[in-house]
Tab-separated table of C-alpha atoms in Angstrom:
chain	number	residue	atom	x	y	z
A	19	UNK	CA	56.302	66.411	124.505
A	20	UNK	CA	58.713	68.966	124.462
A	21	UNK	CA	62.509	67.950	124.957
A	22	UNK	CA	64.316	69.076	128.059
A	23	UNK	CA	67.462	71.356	126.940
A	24	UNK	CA	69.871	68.731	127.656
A	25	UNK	CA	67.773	65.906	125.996
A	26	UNK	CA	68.148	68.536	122.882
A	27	UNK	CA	72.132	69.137	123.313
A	28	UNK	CA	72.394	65.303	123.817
A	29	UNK	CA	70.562	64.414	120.394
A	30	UNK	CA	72.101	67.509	118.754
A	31	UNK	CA	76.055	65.821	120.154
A	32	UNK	CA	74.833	62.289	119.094
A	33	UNK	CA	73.255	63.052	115.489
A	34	UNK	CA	74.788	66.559	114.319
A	35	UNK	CA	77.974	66.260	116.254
A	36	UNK	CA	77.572	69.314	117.507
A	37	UNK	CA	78.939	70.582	120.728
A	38	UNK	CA	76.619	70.173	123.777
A	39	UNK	CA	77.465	73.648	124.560
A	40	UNK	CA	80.263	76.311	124.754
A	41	UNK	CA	83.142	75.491	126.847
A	42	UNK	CA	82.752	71.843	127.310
A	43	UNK	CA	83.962	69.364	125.509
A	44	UNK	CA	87.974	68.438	125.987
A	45	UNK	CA	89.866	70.793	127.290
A	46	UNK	CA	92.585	72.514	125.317
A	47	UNK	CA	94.539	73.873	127.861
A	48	UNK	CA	94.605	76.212	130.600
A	49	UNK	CA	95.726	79.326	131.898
A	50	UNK	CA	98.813	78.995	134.340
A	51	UNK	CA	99.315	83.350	135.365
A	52	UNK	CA	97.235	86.119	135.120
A	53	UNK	CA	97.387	89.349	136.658
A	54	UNK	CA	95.279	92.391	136.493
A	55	UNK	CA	91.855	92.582	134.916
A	56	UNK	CA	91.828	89.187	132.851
A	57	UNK	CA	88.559	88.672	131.111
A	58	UNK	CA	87.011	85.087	129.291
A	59	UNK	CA	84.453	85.055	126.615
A	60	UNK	CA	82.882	81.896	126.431
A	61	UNK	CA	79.560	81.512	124.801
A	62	UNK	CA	79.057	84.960	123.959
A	63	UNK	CA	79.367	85.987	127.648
A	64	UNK	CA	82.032	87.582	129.466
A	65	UNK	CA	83.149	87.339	132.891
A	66	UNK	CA	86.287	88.356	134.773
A	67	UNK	CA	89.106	85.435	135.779
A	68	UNK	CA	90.514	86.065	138.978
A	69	UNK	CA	92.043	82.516	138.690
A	70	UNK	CA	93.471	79.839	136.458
A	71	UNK	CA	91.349	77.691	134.803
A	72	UNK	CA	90.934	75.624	131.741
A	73	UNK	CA	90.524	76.827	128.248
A	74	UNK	CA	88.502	75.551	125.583
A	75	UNK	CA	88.529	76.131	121.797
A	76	UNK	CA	86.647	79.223	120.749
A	77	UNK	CA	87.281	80.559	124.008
A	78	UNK	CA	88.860	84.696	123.846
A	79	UNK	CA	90.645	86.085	126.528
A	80	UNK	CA	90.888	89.732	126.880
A	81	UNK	CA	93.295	91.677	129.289
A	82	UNK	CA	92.444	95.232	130.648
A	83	UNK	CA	94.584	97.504	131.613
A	84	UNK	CA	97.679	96.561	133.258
A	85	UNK	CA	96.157	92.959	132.959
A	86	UNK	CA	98.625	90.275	131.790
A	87	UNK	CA	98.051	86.152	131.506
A	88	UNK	CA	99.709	83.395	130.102
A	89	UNK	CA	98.540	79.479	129.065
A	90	UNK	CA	99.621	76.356	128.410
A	91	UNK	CA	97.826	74.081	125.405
A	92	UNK	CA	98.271	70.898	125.661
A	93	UNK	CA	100.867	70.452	123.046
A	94	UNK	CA	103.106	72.567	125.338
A	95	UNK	CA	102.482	76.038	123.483
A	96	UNK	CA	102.959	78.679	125.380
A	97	UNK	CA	101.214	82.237	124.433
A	98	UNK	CA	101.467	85.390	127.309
A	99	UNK	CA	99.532	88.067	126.741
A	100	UNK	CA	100.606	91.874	127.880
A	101	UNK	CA	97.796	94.499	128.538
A	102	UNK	CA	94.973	95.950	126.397
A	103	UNK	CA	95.326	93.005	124.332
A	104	UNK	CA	92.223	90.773	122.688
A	105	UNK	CA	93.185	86.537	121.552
A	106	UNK	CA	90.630	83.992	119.914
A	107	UNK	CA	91.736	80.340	120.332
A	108	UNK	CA	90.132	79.593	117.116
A	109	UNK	CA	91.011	76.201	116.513
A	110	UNK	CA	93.104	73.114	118.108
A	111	UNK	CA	94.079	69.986	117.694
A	112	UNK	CA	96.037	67.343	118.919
A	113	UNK	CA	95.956	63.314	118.240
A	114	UNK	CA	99.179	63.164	116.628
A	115	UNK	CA	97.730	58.817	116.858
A	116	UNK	CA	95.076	59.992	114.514
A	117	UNK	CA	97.298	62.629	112.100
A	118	UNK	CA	94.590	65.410	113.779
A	119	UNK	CA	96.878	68.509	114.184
A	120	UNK	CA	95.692	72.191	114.377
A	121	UNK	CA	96.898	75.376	115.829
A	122	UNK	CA	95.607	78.838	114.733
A	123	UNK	CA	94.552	81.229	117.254
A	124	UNK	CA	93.973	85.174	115.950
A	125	UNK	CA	95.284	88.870	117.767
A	126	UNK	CA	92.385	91.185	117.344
A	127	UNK	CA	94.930	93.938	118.974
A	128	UNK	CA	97.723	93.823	122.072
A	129	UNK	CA	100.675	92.139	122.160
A	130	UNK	CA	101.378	88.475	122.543
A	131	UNK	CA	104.581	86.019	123.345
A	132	UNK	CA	104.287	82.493	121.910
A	133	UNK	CA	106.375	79.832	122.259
A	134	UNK	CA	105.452	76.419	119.766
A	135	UNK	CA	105.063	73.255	120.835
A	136	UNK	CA	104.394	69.984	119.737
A	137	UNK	CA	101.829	70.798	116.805
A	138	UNK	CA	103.949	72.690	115.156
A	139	UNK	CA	107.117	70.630	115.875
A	140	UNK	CA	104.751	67.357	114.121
A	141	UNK	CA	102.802	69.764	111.477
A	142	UNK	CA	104.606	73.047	110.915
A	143	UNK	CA	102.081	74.187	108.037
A	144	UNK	CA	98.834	73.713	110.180
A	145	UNK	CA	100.014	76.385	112.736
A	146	UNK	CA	98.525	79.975	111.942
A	147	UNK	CA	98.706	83.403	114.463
A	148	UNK	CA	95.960	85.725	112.986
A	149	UNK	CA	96.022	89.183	112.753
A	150	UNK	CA	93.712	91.753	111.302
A	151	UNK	CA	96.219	92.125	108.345
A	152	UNK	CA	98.553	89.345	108.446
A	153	UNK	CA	99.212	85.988	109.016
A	154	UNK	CA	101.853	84.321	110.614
A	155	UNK	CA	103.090	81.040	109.608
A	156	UNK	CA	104.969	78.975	112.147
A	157	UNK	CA	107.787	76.942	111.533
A	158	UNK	CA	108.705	74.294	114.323
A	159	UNK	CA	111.926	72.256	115.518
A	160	UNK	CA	114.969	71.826	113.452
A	161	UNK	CA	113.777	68.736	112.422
A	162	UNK	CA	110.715	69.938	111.093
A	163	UNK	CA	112.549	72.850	109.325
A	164	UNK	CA	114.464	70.976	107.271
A	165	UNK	CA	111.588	69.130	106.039
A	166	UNK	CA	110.171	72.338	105.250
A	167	UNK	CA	112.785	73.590	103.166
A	168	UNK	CA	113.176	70.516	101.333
B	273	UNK	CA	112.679	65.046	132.314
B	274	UNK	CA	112.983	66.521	128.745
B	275	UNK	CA	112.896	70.495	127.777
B	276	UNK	CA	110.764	70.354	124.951
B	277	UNK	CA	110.733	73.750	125.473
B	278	UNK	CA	114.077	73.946	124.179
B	279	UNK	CA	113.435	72.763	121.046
B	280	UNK	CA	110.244	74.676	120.223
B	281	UNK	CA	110.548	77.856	118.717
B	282	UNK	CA	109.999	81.335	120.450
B	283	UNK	CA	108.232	83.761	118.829
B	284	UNK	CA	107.394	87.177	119.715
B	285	UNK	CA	104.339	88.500	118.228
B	286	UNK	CA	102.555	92.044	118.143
B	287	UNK	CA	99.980	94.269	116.998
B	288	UNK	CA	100.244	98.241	117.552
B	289	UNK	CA	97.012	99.508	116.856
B	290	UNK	CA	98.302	102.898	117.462
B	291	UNK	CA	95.371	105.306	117.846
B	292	UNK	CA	97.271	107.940	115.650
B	293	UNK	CA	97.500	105.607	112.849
B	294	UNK	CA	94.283	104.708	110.843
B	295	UNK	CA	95.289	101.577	109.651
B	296	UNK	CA	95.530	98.698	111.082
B	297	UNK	CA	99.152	97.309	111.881
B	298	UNK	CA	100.835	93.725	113.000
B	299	UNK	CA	104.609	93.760	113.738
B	300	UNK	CA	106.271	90.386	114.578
B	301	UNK	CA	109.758	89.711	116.442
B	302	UNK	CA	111.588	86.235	115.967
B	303	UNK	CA	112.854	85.512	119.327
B	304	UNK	CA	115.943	82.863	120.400
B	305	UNK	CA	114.466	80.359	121.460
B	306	UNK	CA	115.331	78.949	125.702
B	307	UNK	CA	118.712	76.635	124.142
B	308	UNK	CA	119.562	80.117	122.286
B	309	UNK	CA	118.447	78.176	118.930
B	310	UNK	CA	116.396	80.373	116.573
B	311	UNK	CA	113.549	79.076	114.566
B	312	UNK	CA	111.595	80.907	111.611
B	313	UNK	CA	108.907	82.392	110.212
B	314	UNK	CA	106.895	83.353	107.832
B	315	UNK	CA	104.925	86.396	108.366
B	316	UNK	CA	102.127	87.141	105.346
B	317	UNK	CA	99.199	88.570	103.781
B	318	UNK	CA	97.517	89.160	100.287
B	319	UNK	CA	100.131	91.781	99.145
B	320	UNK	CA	102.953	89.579	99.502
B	321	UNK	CA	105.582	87.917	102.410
B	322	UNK	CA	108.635	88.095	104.441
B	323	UNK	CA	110.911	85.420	106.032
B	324	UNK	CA	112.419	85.805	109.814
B	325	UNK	CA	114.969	83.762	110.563
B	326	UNK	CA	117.274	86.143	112.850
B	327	UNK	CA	117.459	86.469	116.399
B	328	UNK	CA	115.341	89.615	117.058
B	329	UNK	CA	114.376	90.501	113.413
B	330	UNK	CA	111.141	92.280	112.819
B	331	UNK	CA	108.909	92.883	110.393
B	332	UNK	CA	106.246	95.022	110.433
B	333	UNK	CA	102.539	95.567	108.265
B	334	UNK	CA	100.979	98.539	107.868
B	335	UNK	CA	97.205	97.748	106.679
B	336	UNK	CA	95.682	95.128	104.735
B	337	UNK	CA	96.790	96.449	101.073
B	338	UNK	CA	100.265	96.205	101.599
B	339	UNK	CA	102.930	93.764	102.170
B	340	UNK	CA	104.950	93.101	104.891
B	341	UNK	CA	107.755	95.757	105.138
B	342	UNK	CA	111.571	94.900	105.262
B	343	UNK	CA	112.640	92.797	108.055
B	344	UNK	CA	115.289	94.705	110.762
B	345	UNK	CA	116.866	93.443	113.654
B	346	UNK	CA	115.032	95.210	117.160
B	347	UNK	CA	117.553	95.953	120.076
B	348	UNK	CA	116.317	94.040	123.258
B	349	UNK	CA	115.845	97.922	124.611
B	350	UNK	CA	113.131	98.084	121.908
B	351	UNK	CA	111.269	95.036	122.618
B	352	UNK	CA	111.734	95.225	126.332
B	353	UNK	CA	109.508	98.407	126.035
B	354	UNK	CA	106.656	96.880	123.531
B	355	UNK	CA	106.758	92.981	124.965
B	356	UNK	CA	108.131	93.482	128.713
B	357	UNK	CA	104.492	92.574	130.026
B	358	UNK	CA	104.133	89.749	127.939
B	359	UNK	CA	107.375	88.422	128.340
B	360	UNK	CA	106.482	88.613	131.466
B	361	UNK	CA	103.841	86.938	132.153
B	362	UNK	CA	105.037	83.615	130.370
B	363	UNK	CA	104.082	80.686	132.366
B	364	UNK	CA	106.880	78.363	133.354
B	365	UNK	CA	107.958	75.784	130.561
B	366	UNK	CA	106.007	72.836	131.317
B	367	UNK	CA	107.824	69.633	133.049
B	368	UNK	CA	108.470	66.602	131.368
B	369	UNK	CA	108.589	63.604	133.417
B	370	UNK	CA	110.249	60.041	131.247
B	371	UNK	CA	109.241	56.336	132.506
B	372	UNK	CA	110.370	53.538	131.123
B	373	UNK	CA	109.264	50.016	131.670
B	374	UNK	CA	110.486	45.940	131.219
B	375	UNK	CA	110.172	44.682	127.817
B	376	UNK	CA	106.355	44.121	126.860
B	377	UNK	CA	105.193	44.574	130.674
B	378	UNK	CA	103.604	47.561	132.398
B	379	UNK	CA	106.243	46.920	134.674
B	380	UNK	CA	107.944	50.234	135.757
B	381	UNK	CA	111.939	49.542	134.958
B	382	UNK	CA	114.133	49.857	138.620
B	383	UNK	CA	114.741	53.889	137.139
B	384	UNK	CA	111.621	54.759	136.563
B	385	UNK	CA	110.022	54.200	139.974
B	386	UNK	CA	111.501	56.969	141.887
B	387	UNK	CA	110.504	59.147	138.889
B	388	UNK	CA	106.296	59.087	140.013
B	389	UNK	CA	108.008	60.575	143.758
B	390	UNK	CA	109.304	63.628	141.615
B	391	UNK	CA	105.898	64.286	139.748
B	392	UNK	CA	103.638	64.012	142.742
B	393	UNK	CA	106.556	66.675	144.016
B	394	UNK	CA	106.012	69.255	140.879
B	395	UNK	CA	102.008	68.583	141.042
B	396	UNK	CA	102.191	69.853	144.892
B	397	UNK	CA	104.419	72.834	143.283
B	398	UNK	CA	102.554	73.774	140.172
B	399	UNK	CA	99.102	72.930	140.869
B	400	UNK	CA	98.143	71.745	137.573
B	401	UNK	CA	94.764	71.629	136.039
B	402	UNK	CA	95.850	69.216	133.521
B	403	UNK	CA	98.590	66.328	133.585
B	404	UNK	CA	99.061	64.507	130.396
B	405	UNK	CA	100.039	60.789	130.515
B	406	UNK	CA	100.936	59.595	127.061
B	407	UNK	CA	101.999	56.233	126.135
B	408	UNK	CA	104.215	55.846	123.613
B	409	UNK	CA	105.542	53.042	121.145
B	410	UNK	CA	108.530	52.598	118.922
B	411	UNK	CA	107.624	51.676	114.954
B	412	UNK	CA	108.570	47.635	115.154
B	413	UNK	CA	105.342	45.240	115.575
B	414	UNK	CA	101.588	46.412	114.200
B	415	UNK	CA	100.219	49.451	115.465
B	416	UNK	CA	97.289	47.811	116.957
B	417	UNK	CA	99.493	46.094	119.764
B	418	UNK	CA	101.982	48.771	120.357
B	419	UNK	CA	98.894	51.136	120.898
B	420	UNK	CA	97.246	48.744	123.569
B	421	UNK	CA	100.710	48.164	125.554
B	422	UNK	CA	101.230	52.506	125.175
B	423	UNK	CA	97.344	53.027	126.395
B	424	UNK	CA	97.845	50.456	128.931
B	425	UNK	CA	101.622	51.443	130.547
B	426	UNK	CA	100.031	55.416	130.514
B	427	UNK	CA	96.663	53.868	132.387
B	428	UNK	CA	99.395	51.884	134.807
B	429	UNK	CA	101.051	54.946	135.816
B	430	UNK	CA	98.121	57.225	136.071
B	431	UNK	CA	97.000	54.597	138.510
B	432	UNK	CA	100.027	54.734	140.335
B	433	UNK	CA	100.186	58.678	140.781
B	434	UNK	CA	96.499	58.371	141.970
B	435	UNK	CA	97.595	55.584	144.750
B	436	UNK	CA	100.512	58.285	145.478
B	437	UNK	CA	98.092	60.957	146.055
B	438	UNK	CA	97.377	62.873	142.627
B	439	UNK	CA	94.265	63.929	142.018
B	440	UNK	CA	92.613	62.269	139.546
B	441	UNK	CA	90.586	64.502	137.541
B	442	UNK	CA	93.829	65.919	136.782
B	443	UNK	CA	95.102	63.059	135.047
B	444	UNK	CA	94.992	62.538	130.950
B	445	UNK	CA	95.711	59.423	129.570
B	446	UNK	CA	95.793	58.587	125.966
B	447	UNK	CA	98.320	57.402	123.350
B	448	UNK	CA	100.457	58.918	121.101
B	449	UNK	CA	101.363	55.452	119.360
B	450	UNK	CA	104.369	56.072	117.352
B	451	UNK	CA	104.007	59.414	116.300
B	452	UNK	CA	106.068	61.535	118.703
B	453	UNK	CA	109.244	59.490	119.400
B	454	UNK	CA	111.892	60.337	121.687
B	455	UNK	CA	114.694	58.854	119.646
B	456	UNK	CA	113.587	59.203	115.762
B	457	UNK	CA	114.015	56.004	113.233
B	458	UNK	CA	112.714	54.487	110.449
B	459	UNK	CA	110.021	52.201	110.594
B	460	UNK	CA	109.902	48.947	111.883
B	461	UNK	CA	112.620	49.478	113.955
B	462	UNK	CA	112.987	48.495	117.865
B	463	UNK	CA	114.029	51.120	119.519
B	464	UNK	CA	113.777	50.167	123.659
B	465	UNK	CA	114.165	53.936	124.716
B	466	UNK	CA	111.154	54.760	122.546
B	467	UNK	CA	108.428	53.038	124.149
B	468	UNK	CA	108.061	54.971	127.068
B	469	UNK	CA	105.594	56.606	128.900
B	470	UNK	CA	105.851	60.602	129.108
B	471	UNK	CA	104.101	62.995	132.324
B	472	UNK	CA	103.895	67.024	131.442
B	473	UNK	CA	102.410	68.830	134.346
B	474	UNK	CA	102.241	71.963	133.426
């Protein structure tokens, strides 16, 4: 007997812990503007967003021409993107019950805004932009600063 | 409501893949932050590093084999013309809604109950897809119990935003325990204005 696709993605999620597919799972946030052409990759496919909607990790958003959008993670981080421009939300976490904190998301080309939040306010050194030849390391609240620097 | 907003950093980031240029380039602009504060950063690669920590001071990387160049301060001319559209299309700083409650109850506190009126209010304004509601605890007592009373204050004020009107596949409950507190002690300490329960539509 051959299993059904979701009797597959169920076992796979139960014994491998592996995603039942791309874009589910917990949300990591969600887009809150977009104008212009806004595009998603999820899965390997692309589609154009003519609305908000929730992100998920591994999810890329791409802006055209004169395209522009910006999100909210849950931690509060804000990142805008202007046009022409390509992001990867590689990785993110936030439990700060459980010490799980994560942040790195990577620029393949355009320009971006980002504003931290929580993650790296609670966990400074797990907070990494991405770029093709550099990497940016983010350094949080005052608080977290001077812990930093000590 | 709290600006966390105001505390977090702002960063402005960039790549100029110029078309003229064959290699591949990043340059990164440390912004003020919304309270006018300026964080830092750390901007690196194999080659070697730089530190921002200047309102508007760039650096900038030209290709993977060398290191980031000298950090100089950007007029806001300058960025306007690179980061305008991105600037521009930052979403507005999330909203942070505070509840406090009577001493080891779910009870609301007398305060805190007009407080759920202003949240359904910026739900109907933002249209949120996602509304945290995050218990939290101070550090006195074991974590265990502090983490069940923070669990169950967020699930008593989810429920009360639902009876209000909120949609509630909207709503995310969960606990933060005692790792985010508002007012920041040792441990074991009671600290009343720490165990709280905090709304961020966003």
């Amino acid at each position: 007997m051959r299993l059904r696709e979701w009797q597959a993605g169920l076992l796979a999620f139960l014994f491998l812990g592996l995603p039942l597919s791309g874009g589910e799972g917990e949300a990591v946030g969600s887009l809150r503007t977009l104008q212009g052409p806004v595009f998603l990759v999820r899965g390997g496919v692309e589609r154009t967003l003519t609305r908000p909607e929730r992100l998920f990790e591994g999810d890329v958003l791409r802006t055209g021409a004169g395209g522009s959008l910006g999100l909210l993670l849950k931690d509060d981080t804000s990142i805008s993107l202007g046009p022409g421009s390509r992001l990867s939300l590689d990785h993110f976490r936030f439990a700060p019950a459980q010490g799980r904190l994560g942040l790195v998301v990577r620029l393949v080309h355009g320009t971006m805004a980002f504003v931290s939040g929580l993650v790296a306010k609670l966990s400074p050194e797990s907070v990494r932009v991405e770029t093709p030849v550099a990497t940016v390391g983010v350094r949080g609240t005052t608080f977290l600063v001077k812990a930093e620097e000590q | 409501m709290r600006g966390r907003v105001g505390e977090s950093l702002v960063v402005l980031l960039a790549i100029i893949l110029m078309a003229a240029c064959a290699k591949p380039s990043t340059q990164v602009v440390l912004m003020p932050d919304a309270n006018g504060r300026v964080g830092s950063l750390e901007v690196r690669n194999a080659q070697g590093r730089q530190h921002l920590d200047q309102a508007r001071q760039s650096v900038q990387v030209v290709g993977k084999d060398q290191g980031p160049g000298l950090p100089e301060v950007l007029s806001e001319a300058r960025i306007r013309v690179d980061f305008g559209s991105a600037l521009a299309a930052q979403p507005k700083p999330p909203l942070h809604f505070l509840i406090q409650f009577e001493t080891g109850s779910t009870t609301l506190t007398q305060g805190s109950k007009p407080v759920i009126g202003e949240i359904l209010q910026a739900i109907r304004e933002r249209l949120p897809l996602d509304v945290s509601v995050v218990g939290h605890t101070d550090t006195s007592g074991s974590d265990d119990l502090n983490n069940t009373l923070a669990r169950q204050r967020a699930e008593a004020v989810a429920k009360l935003l639902v009876e209000a009107g909120a949609d509630p596949t909207i709503l995310e409950i969960s606990s933060h325990g005692k790792a985010v507190p508002l007012i920041p002690t040792g441990d074991q300490v009671a600290e009343p204005r720490n165990r709280r329960v905090e709304v961020t539509v966003r």
